[in-house]
CSV table of C-alpha atoms in Angstrom, one decimal:
chain,number,residue,atom,x,y,z
O,1,MET,CA,0.2,-0.1,0.0
O,2,ASP,CA,1.7,3.2,-1.1
O,3,GLU,CA,0.5,6.6,1.2
O,4,LEU,CA,1.5,10.0,-1.1
O,5,ASP,CA,3.9,12.1,1.7
O,6,ALA,CA,4.0,15.3,2.8
O,7,LEU,CA,2.9,19.3,2.3
O,8,ARG,CA,3.6,21.7,5.2
O,9,GLU,CA,3.7,25.2,5.1
O,10,MET,CA,3.1,26.5,1.6
O,11,ARG,CA,3.0,29.8,0.5
O,12,THR,CA,0.5,31.6,-1.4
O,13,THR,CA,0.7,35.1,-3.7
O,14,LEU,CA,-2.8,35.8,-3.1
O,15,ALA,CA,-5.6,34.4,-0.9
O,16,ARG,CA,-9.0,32.5,-2.1
O,17,GLU,CA,-11.3,30.4,0.0
O,18,GLU,CA,-13.8,28.1,1.3
O,19,ASN,CA,-15.7,28.0,4.4
O,20,SER,CA,-18.3,26.1,6.8
O,21,GLU,CA,-21.4,24.2,7.6
O,22,GLN,CA,-23.4,23.1,4.1
O,23,LEU,CA,-25.0,26.6,3.4
O,24,ALA,CA,-27.3,26.7,0.4
O,25,MET,CA,-26.8,29.1,-2.7
O,26,ARG,CA,-29.3,31.9,-2.3
O,27,VAL,CA,-31.0,33.1,-5.0
O,28,GLY,CA,-31.3,36.9,-5.5
O,29,TRP,CA,-28.1,37.5,-4.0
O,30,ARG,CA,-24.4,38.5,-6.1
O,31,ALA,CA,-21.6,40.1,-5.7
O,32,ASP,CA,-20.9,42.9,-7.4
O,33,VAL,CA,-16.9,43.3,-7.0
O,34,SER,CA,-14.3,45.7,-7.8
O,35,SER,CA,-12.8,46.2,-11.2
O,36,GLN,CA,-9.9,45.0,-9.2
O,37,ARG,CA,-11.7,41.8,-7.9
O,38,ARG,CA,-12.3,41.2,-11.5
O,39,ARG,CA,-9.2,41.1,-12.9
O,40,ARG,CA,-7.9,38.9,-10.4
O,41,ALA,CA,-11.0,36.3,-11.6
O,42,LEU,CA,-9.8,33.9,-13.6
O,43,LYS,CA,-6.2,33.4,-11.6
O,44,LEU,CA,-4.7,32.4,-14.7
O,45,PRO,CA,-0.9,31.3,-15.4
O,46,PRO,CA,1.0,34.2,-17.0
O,47,SER,CA,1.8,32.4,-20.3
O,48,PHE,CA,-1.8,31.9,-20.8
O,49,LYS,CA,-3.7,34.1,-23.8
O,50,LEU,CA,-7.0,35.4,-23.7
O,51,PRO,CA,-8.0,32.7,-26.0
O,52,LEU,CA,-7.1,29.9,-23.8
O,53,VAL,CA,-8.7,31.5,-21.1
O,54,SER,CA,-11.8,29.8,-22.7
O,55,LEU,CA,-9.7,26.7,-23.1
O,56,ALA,CA,-8.9,26.0,-19.9
O,57,ALA,CA,-10.2,28.9,-16.9
O,58,VAL,CA,-14.1,28.2,-17.3
O,59,THR,CA,-17.6,30.0,-17.8
O,60,ALA,CA,-21.0,31.1,-16.4
O,61,VAL,CA,-24.1,28.5,-16.0
O,62,ALA,CA,-26.4,29.1,-18.3
O,63,ALA,CA,-29.2,31.7,-17.4
O,64,GLY,CA,-31.6,30.5,-15.2
O,65,ALA,CA,-30.3,27.9,-14.1
O,66,VAL,CA,-30.1,27.5,-9.6
O,67,ALA,CA,-26.7,26.4,-8.5
O,68,VAL,CA,-27.2,24.7,-5.0
O,69,LEU,CA,-23.4,24.7,-3.6
O,70,THR,CA,-22.4,23.3,0.1
O,71,LEU,CA,-19.3,24.6,1.4
O,72,PRO,CA,-17.7,22.5,3.1
O,73,SER,CA,-16.2,23.5,6.7
O,74,ASP,CA,-13.8,26.2,7.4
O,75,SER,CA,-11.6,24.0,9.1
O,76,ALA,CA,-9.4,21.3,7.8
O,77,GLY,CA,-9.5,19.4,10.8
O,78,THR,CA,-9.6,15.6,11.8
O,79,GLY,CA,-13.1,14.3,11.5
O,80,THR,CA,-15.7,11.3,10.2
O,81,GLY,CA,-15.4,12.5,6.8
O,82,GLY,CA,-18.4,15.9,7.1
O,83,PRO,CA,-17.8,18.5,4.5
O,84,GLY,CA,-14.7,19.7,4.2
O,85,LYS,CA,-13.4,17.7,6.8
O,86,THR,CA,-10.7,14.9,6.2
O,87,GLY,CA,-11.3,11.4,7.6
O,88,ALA,CA,-9.0,9.5,10.1
O,89,GLY,CA,-7.1,6.5,9.0
O,90,PRO,CA,-5.3,5.1,6.0
O,91,VAL,CA,-6.2,5.5,2.6
O,92,PRO,CA,-5.7,2.2,1.0
O,93,GLY,CA,-3.5,2.4,-2.2
O,94,ASN,CA,-1.8,5.1,-3.7
O,95,ALA,CA,-5.1,7.3,-4.7
O,96,LEU,CA,-3.4,9.0,-7.4
O,97,LEU,CA,-2.2,6.0,-9.3
O,98,VAL,CA,-6.1,4.2,-8.9
O,99,ALA,CA,-7.2,7.9,-10.1
O,100,ALA,CA,-4.9,7.5,-13.4
O,101,THR,CA,-6.3,4.1,-14.0
O,102,SER,CA,-9.9,5.1,-14.0
O,103,ALA,CA,-8.9,8.7,-16.0
O,104,GLU,CA,-7.5,6.5,-19.3
O,105,LYS,CA,-10.2,4.5,-19.6
O,106,GLY,CA,-12.1,7.9,-20.0
O,107,LYS,CA,-13.6,8.8,-23.9
O,108,THR,CA,-13.7,11.9,-25.8
O,109,GLY,CA,-15.5,13.9,-27.8
O,110,LYS,CA,-16.1,16.8,-30.0
O,111,TYR,CA,-15.6,19.5,-26.9
O,112,TRP,CA,-13.8,19.6,-23.7
O,113,HIS,CA,-16.9,21.3,-21.3
O,114,SER,CA,-15.5,22.2,-18.0
O,115,ARG,CA,-17.3,24.2,-14.7
O,116,LEU,CA,-15.6,26.0,-12.4
O,117,ILE,CA,-16.9,27.7,-8.6
O,118,GLU,CA,-14.5,30.1,-7.4
O,119,GLY,CA,-14.9,31.4,-4.0
O,120,GLU,CA,-13.4,34.5,-1.8
O,121,ILE,CA,-13.4,35.4,1.6
O,122,PHE,CA,-13.3,38.7,2.6
O,123,ALA,CA,-12.8,39.6,6.1
O,124,ALA,CA,-15.7,42.9,7.2
O,125,GLY,CA,-14.5,44.4,10.8
O,126,LYS,CA,-11.8,46.2,11.9
O,127,SER,CA,-10.5,43.7,14.6
O,128,ALA,CA,-10.8,39.8,14.9
O,129,ALA,CA,-13.4,40.3,18.1
O,130,ASP,CA,-15.9,42.2,15.5
O,131,HIS,CA,-15.3,40.9,11.9
O,132,TYR,CA,-17.3,38.5,10.0
O,133,LYS,CA,-16.8,36.8,6.8
O,134,ILE,CA,-18.5,37.2,3.3
O,135,VAL,CA,-17.8,35.1,0.6
O,136,SER,CA,-18.0,36.1,-3.3
O,137,LEU,CA,-18.5,33.3,-5.5
O,138,GLN,CA,-17.8,33.6,-9.3
O,139,ARG,CA,-18.6,30.6,-11.5
O,140,TYR,CA,-16.5,30.5,-15.2
O,141,GLU,CA,-17.6,27.8,-17.9
O,142,GLY,CA,-15.9,26.7,-21.0
O,143,TRP,CA,-16.2,24.8,-23.8
O,144,ALA,CA,-13.3,23.8,-26.1
O,145,ALA,CA,-12.9,21.9,-29.5
O,146,GLN,CA,-10.4,20.0,-30.8
O,147,ASP,CA,-9.4,21.9,-33.6
O,148,GLY,CA,-8.1,24.9,-31.0
O,149,ASN,CA,-11.5,27.1,-31.1
O,150,GLY,CA,-13.3,28.0,-27.6
O,151,TRP,CA,-16.0,29.4,-26.0
O,152,TRP,CA,-16.2,31.1,-22.7
O,153,GLY,CA,-18.2,33.1,-20.3
O,154,ASP,CA,-18.5,34.0,-16.8
O,155,GLN,CA,-20.8,34.5,-13.9
O,156,ASP,CA,-21.2,36.0,-10.4
O,157,LEU,CA,-22.9,34.3,-7.9
O,158,PRO,CA,-24.9,35.2,-5.0
O,159,ALA,CA,-22.3,36.1,-2.2
O,160,ARG,CA,-23.5,36.2,1.8
O,161,PRO,CA,-22.0,35.3,5.2
O,162,TRP,CA,-19.8,32.4,5.2
O,163,THR,CA,-21.1,30.6,8.1
O,164,PRO,CA,-24.5,31.2,10.2
O,165,GLN,CA,-22.3,32.7,12.8
O,166,ASP,CA,-21.0,35.4,10.6
O,167,LYS,CA,-24.8,35.6,9.2
O,168,GLN,CA,-25.8,36.3,12.8
O,169,LYS,CA,-23.0,39.3,12.8
O,170,TRP,CA,-24.1,40.2,9.9
O,171,GLN,CA,-27.4,41.1,10.6
O,172,ALA,CA,-26.3,42.3,14.1
O,173,ALA,CA,-24.6,45.2,11.9
O,174,GLY,CA,-27.6,46.1,10.2
O,175,SER,CA,-27.4,43.4,6.9
O,176,PRO,CA,-25.3,46.2,5.1
O,177,SER,CA,-25.7,45.5,1.1
O,178,ARG,CA,-22.5,47.3,0.3
O,179,LEU,CA,-19.6,46.6,2.1
O,180,GLU,CA,-15.8,47.7,1.3
O,181,VAL,CA,-13.1,45.0,2.2
O,182,PRO,CA,-9.1,45.0,2.1
O,183,SER,CA,-7.8,43.5,-0.7
O,184,ALA,CA,-3.6,43.1,-1.7
O,185,GLU,CA,-4.9,44.9,-5.1
O,186,GLY,CA,-6.8,47.8,-3.0
O,187,PRO,CA,-10.2,47.7,-1.4
O,188,VAL,CA,-13.0,45.8,-2.8
O,189,THR,CA,-16.6,46.9,-2.8
O,190,MET,CA,-18.8,44.2,-2.8
O,191,PHE,CA,-22.3,44.2,-2.6
O,192,LEU,CA,-25.3,42.2,-1.9
O,193,LYS,CA,-28.2,42.4,-3.5
O,194,ASN,CA,-31.1,41.5,-5.1
O,195,SER,CA,-30.0,41.1,-8.8
O,196,ASN,CA,-28.9,38.4,-11.0
O,197,THR,CA,-26.6,37.7,-14.5
O,198,GLY,CA,-27.2,35.3,-17.1
O,199,LEU,CA,-24.8,33.4,-18.9
O,200,SER,CA,-22.5,35.5,-21.4
O,201,VAL,CA,-20.5,33.5,-23.4
O,202,ARG,CA,-17.6,34.8,-26.0
O,203,PRO,CA,-16.1,32.6,-28.9
O,204,SER,CA,-12.1,32.3,-28.2
O,205,PRO,CA,-10.7,31.6,-32.0
O,206,PRO,CA,-7.5,29.3,-31.9
O,207,ASN,CA,-4.1,31.3,-31.0
O,208,ASP,CA,-1.0,30.4,-32.9
O,209,ASP,CA,1.0,31.9,-30.5
O,210,GLY,CA,0.1,30.4,-27.2
O,211,VAL,CA,-3.0,27.8,-26.5
O,212,PHE,CA,-1.6,26.2,-23.2
O,213,TYR,CA,1.2,27.6,-21.5
O,214,GLY,CA,3.1,29.0,-24.7
O,215,LEU,CA,2.0,25.7,-26.2
O,216,THR,CA,0.2,25.9,-29.8
O,217,GLN,CA,-2.7,23.7,-30.1
O,218,LYS,CA,-1.2,21.0,-32.0
O,219,GLN,CA,2.0,21.0,-29.6
O,220,PHE,CA,-0.6,20.5,-26.9
O,221,VAL,CA,-1.9,17.2,-28.1
O,222,ALA,CA,1.5,16.2,-28.8
O,223,LEU,CA,2.5,16.0,-25.1
O,224,PRO,CA,3.8,12.6,-24.0
O,225,ALA,CA,1.4,10.3,-22.3
O,226,GLU,CA,3.9,9.0,-20.6
O,227,PRO,CA,4.9,10.4,-16.8
O,228,ALA,CA,8.7,11.2,-17.3
O,229,ARG,CA,8.4,12.2,-21.0
O,230,LEU,CA,5.6,14.7,-19.6
O,231,GLN,CA,7.3,15.8,-16.7
O,232,ASN,CA,10.5,16.9,-19.2
O,233,ALA,CA,8.6,18.3,-21.8
O,234,LEU,CA,6.7,20.2,-19.2
O,235,LEU,CA,9.9,21.4,-17.6
O,236,ASN,CA,10.8,23.5,-21.0
O,237,LEU,CA,7.6,25.6,-20.3
O,238,LYS,CA,8.8,29.2,-19.8
O,239,GLY,CA,7.1,31.9,-17.5
O,240,HIS,CA,6.9,33.1,-13.6
O,241,TRP,CA,7.6,30.2,-11.3
O,242,ARG,CA,9.1,31.9,-8.4
O,243,ALA,CA,7.2,32.1,-5.2
O,244,TYR,CA,8.4,35.6,-5.0
O,245,GLN,CA,9.4,37.7,-7.8
O,246,ALA,CA,8.8,40.8,-9.4
O,247,ASN,CA,7.8,40.7,-13.1
O,248,GLY,CA,10.9,40.2,-15.5
O,249,PRO,CA,12.0,37.9,-17.9
O,250,GLU,CA,10.2,34.2,-18.5
O,251,GLU,CA,12.9,31.4,-17.4
O,252,PRO,CA,12.0,27.7,-18.2
O,253,MET,CA,10.5,25.5,-15.4
O,254,ARG,CA,13.6,23.7,-15.7
O,255,ALA,CA,15.5,26.3,-13.9
O,256,LEU,CA,14.1,25.9,-10.7
O,257,ARG,CA,14.7,23.2,-8.1
O,258,GLY,CA,12.9,21.2,-5.0
O,259,LYS,CA,9.6,22.5,-3.8
O,260,ALA,CA,10.1,25.2,-6.4
O,261,ARG,CA,9.8,23.0,-9.2
O,262,SER,CA,7.0,20.9,-7.8
O,263,ARG,CA,4.8,23.9,-7.8
O,264,ALA,CA,5.2,25.0,-10.7
O,265,LEU,CA,4.6,21.5,-12.1
O,266,SER,CA,1.4,20.7,-9.9
O,267,ASP,CA,0.0,24.4,-11.2
O,268,VAL,CA,0.0,23.1,-14.7
O,269,ALA,CA,-0.8,19.6,-13.7
O,270,GLU,CA,-4.0,21.5,-12.4
O,271,SER,CA,-4.9,22.7,-15.7
O,272,LEU,CA,-4.2,19.5,-17.2
O,273,LEU,CA,-6.3,17.8,-14.7
O,274,SER,CA,-9.5,20.3,-14.7
O,275,THR,CA,-10.1,22.6,-17.6
O,276,ALA,CA,-7.8,21.8,-20.3
O,277,PRO,CA,-9.1,19.8,-23.1
O,278,THR,CA,-6.9,16.4,-22.2
O,279,PRO,CA,-6.8,13.4,-23.3
O,280,PRO,CA,-7.5,10.7,-21.4
O,281,ALA,CA,-4.0,9.2,-21.5
O,282,LEU,CA,-2.5,12.6,-21.2
O,283,ARG,CA,-4.4,12.9,-17.9
O,284,ALA,CA,-3.7,9.5,-16.6
O,285,ALA,CA,0.3,10.4,-17.4
O,286,THR,CA,-0.4,13.5,-15.4
O,287,TYR,CA,-1.5,11.8,-12.0
O,288,ARG,CA,1.0,9.6,-12.2
O,289,MET,CA,3.7,12.3,-12.9
O,290,LEU,CA,2.3,13.6,-9.6
O,291,ALA,CA,2.4,10.0,-8.1
O,292,ALA,CA,6.3,10.6,-8.4
O,293,LEU,CA,6.7,13.8,-7.3
O,294,PRO,CA,8.4,14.1,-3.9
O,295,GLY,CA,6.5,15.2,-0.9
O,296,VAL,CA,3.2,14.3,-2.1
O,297,LYS,CA,0.5,12.7,0.7
O,298,ALA,CA,-3.0,10.8,0.7
O,299,GLU,CA,-4.6,12.3,4.2
O,300,GLY,CA,-7.9,10.5,4.2
O,301,THR,CA,-11.3,10.8,2.7
O,302,THR,CA,-13.1,14.2,2.8
O,303,THR,CA,-15.7,16.2,1.0
O,304,ASP,CA,-15.6,18.9,-1.6
O,305,PRO,CA,-17.5,22.1,-1.5
O,306,LEU,CA,-20.4,20.7,-3.4
O,307,GLY,CA,-20.2,17.8,-1.0
O,308,ARG,CA,-18.9,14.8,-2.9
O,309,THR,CA,-16.9,12.6,-1.3
O,310,GLY,CA,-13.0,12.4,-2.4
O,311,THR,CA,-9.6,11.5,-1.4
O,312,ALA,CA,-7.6,15.1,0.0
O,313,ILE,CA,-4.0,14.9,-1.6
O,314,SER,CA,-1.5,17.6,0.0
O,315,LEU,CA,1.4,18.9,-1.9
O,316,PRO,CA,4.7,20.4,-1.4
O,317,VAL,CA,4.8,23.6,-2.8
O,318,ASP,CA,6.1,26.6,-2.1
O,319,SER,CA,3.2,28.9,-3.3
O,320,THR,CA,-0.3,27.9,-4.8
O,321,VAL,CA,-0.3,30.8,-6.9
O,322,PRO,CA,1.4,31.4,-10.0
O,323,LEU,CA,3.0,34.8,-10.4
O,324,GLY,CA,3.3,36.8,-13.4
O,325,LEU,CA,-0.3,38.8,-13.4
O,326,TYR,CA,0.5,40.2,-10.7
O,327,THR,CA,3.5,42.1,-8.7
O,328,ALA,CA,4.8,39.2,-6.6
O,329,PRO,CA,4.3,38.4,-3.1
O,330,LYS,CA,0.6,39.3,-2.3
O,331,GLN,CA,0.5,37.2,0.8
O,332,LEU,CA,1.8,37.7,4.2
O,333,GLY,CA,1.0,34.5,5.9
O,334,THR,CA,1.8,31.5,4.9
O,335,TYR,CA,-0.5,28.4,3.1
O,336,ARG,CA,-0.4,25.2,2.1
O,337,ARG,CA,-2.6,23.5,-0.9
O,338,GLN,CA,-5.1,20.5,-0.5
O,339,TRP,CA,-6.7,18.8,-3.4
O,340,ILE,CA,-9.4,16.6,-3.4
O,341,ILE,CA,-9.4,13.8,-5.9
O,342,ASP,CA,-12.3,11.1,-6.8
O,343,PRO,CA,-9.8,7.8,-7.7
O,344,GLY,CA,-13.0,5.9,-8.8
O,345,THR,CA,-13.8,8.5,-11.6
O,346,GLY,CA,-10.1,10.1,-12.4
O,347,ALA,CA,-11.7,13.2,-11.4
O,348,LEU,CA,-10.0,16.6,-9.9
O,349,LEU,CA,-13.5,17.8,-7.6
O,350,ALA,CA,-11.6,20.7,-5.7
O,351,VAL,CA,-8.3,22.6,-4.5
O,352,ARG,CA,-8.1,24.3,-1.4
O,353,ASP,CA,-5.8,26.4,0.2
O,354,LEU,CA,-5.8,26.5,4.0
O,355,VAL,CA,-3.9,28.9,6.2
O,356,VAL,CA,-0.6,27.8,8.3
O,357,THR,CA,0.8,31.3,9.7
O,358,PRO,CA,-1.9,33.9,9.6
O,359,PRO,CA,-1.0,37.1,7.9
O,360,ARG,CA,1.7,39.4,9.8
O,361,GLY,CA,3.9,42.0,9.8
O,362,SER,CA,4.7,43.8,6.3
O,363,ARG,CA,6.2,43.5,2.8
O,364,LYS,CA,7.6,46.5,0.8
O,365,LEU,CA,6.8,46.2,-2.9
O,366,PRO,CA,8.6,47.4,-6.0
O,367,PRO,CA,7.4,50.9,-6.5
O,368,GLY,CA,4.0,51.8,-8.6
O,369,ASP,CA,3.4,53.4,-11.6
O,370,ASN,CA,3.9,56.6,-10.5
O,371,GLY,CA,7.3,55.6,-8.8
O,372,LYS,CA,6.4,56.2,-5.0
O,373,PRO,CA,7.1,53.4,-2.4
O,374,ARG,CA,4.6,50.7,-2.0
O,375,SER,CA,4.4,48.2,0.9
O,376,LEU,CA,1.9,45.2,2.1
O,377,ARG,CA,-0.1,45.2,5.2
O,378,VAL,CA,-1.8,43.1,7.7
O,379,LYS,CA,-4.4,45.2,7.4
O,380,ASP,CA,-4.9,44.8,3.1
O,381,MET,CA,-5.1,41.2,3.9
O,382,PRO,CA,-8.8,39.7,3.3
O,383,ASP,CA,-7.7,36.8,5.2
O,384,ARG,CA,-6.1,39.0,8.3
O,385,PHE,CA,-8.2,37.0,11.0
O,386,HIS,CA,-8.3,33.8,9.6
O,387,LYS,CA,-7.1,31.2,12.2
O,388,PRO,CA,-4.6,28.4,11.3
O,389,GLY,CA,-6.3,25.7,9.4
O,390,GLU,CA,-8.9,27.8,8.1
O,391,ILE,CA,-9.3,28.0,4.6
O,392,ALA,CA,-8.6,31.0,2.7
O,393,SER,CA,-9.7,30.2,-0.9
O,394,TYR,CA,-10.9,27.2,-3.2
O,395,LYS,CA,-11.8,26.1,-6.6
O,396,VAL,CA,-14.6,23.7,-7.3
O,397,PHE,CA,-14.5,21.7,-10.1
O,398,GLU,CA,-18.4,21.1,-11.1
O,399,LEU,CA,-17.8,19.4,-14.6
O,400,GLY,CA,-15.2,18.0,-17.0
O,401,GLU,CA,-15.9,15.9,-19.3
O,402,TRP,CA,-15.8,15.4,-23.1
O,403,THR,CA,-19.2,15.6,-25.1
O,404,ASP,CA,-20.6,16.2,-28.5
O,405,THR,CA,-23.0,18.9,-27.5
O,406,GLY,CA,-21.3,22.3,-27.8
O,407,PRO,CA,-22.6,26.1,-26.5
O,408,LYS,CA,-25.4,27.9,-27.2
O,409,LEU,CA,-24.4,31.1,-28.5
O,410,PRO,CA,-26.6,34.1,-28.4
O,411,PRO,CA,-27.5,35.2,-31.2
O,412,GLN,CA,-25.9,38.2,-33.4
C-alpha cells in the first residue's frame, strides 16, 4: 500500500478561500466586486493567452439555472469525513495511481466542457473580535473544440455571510448591502443585493502563439502520455514560476529546483486535470507524474464544496498561486494546498488553500507606476483574521467532461 507523503507550509501570493456548514446558495444574492477583483477572477498562469482562458479557465452556468453549493467546513481538522473535513485513518492504495487508471478509461468527444466555481472569503470588520466573513463566488464555464476553437464566459454567483455565525454578525451590523473589504490589490467594494446575471458566452478562436502555457494547439495535443517524458516536456515551459519575484523575463521551469519545481509542475497539472481539453491518456500520465513527485501525501477521505466525497491530497509546494499577472508577493501569511480527487472516476474535484500562519507584519513591494514606494500590510489582507487550519481560498470543479454538445451561443 502506497501513501503519498507530505505538504507542510506553503506560501501563496493571493488568498482565495473556502468555508463551513452546508450553506446553500441563496438565489437573488450577488456580489459585485471592483474591477480589481474582476481582473484577478480567472487567476490564470502568466503565459495563458486570452483565447486559452476560454479553453482552460471556465465560464458561467446557463442563464436561469439554480445552483446549490454546499460549502465545506472552514476547518481542515480531522473528522469523520463530513463536509470539508478529512476522515481519519489510512487511505487504501496510492490514490493518484488509482485515479490514473480510472482516467485513462475515459472517452473523448467533440468538445471539452468544464465548469469551475471560485470563492473568496473577505473579512468585514476592524478587529478579530468584531469581524465577520463574506464569501464572494464566481463561476466560469468553457467549451474547447479539438481544433483549438473555444467559447467561454463567467457569472457572478450569490455572495453571503460564510457561516451561520457570520450571518448573525452581519445582521447585527444592520445587514449592510454594500461592504468595503480589504484586498492585496486595494479596497474591494462588495454588494449584496437582489440581482442576477446570466450566461455570457464569447467565442475564442485558436491562437497560434500560445494555447496552453505558450504551447500551440498542435504542441499541446502532442504532449507525451508517459509520466517521465511528460514532466521533461513541461519543464521546458517558460513562465514566472518562482514563489516571490517581481515581474521580469520568463524562465523555463527547468531552472527551478526542489519544492519550487514541484509547485510549478502541480500548477500546470491542475490545469491539465481540470479545465484543459486533456485526452484520457495524457490525464492519466499527469496523475502518475504527480504521484512520483517527492513529498506528496494522501490525507484521507473528505468532501468537496459540493458535498462530493473524495481523497485529500497534500502537495509540497512553496506557493499556491502562479505569478506573473500581478506584482509579487501578495501574501504575508503561509499556506498549504490540498487537492480533492475522486480516485474511482479520475476527476479532480476541488483545490483549497489552508492557512498555516495567518498574515502578519508588512512587506515592501516594488514601486508603483508613479514611482512611489509601496508596501503590503496585514490590514490589506482579506484573510487577516483567519486562524491556522481555516480555508483561505478554493476552486471547485463542478464539471469536466468530453461531450458532443457545444455551447448555446446568443443570437448575433
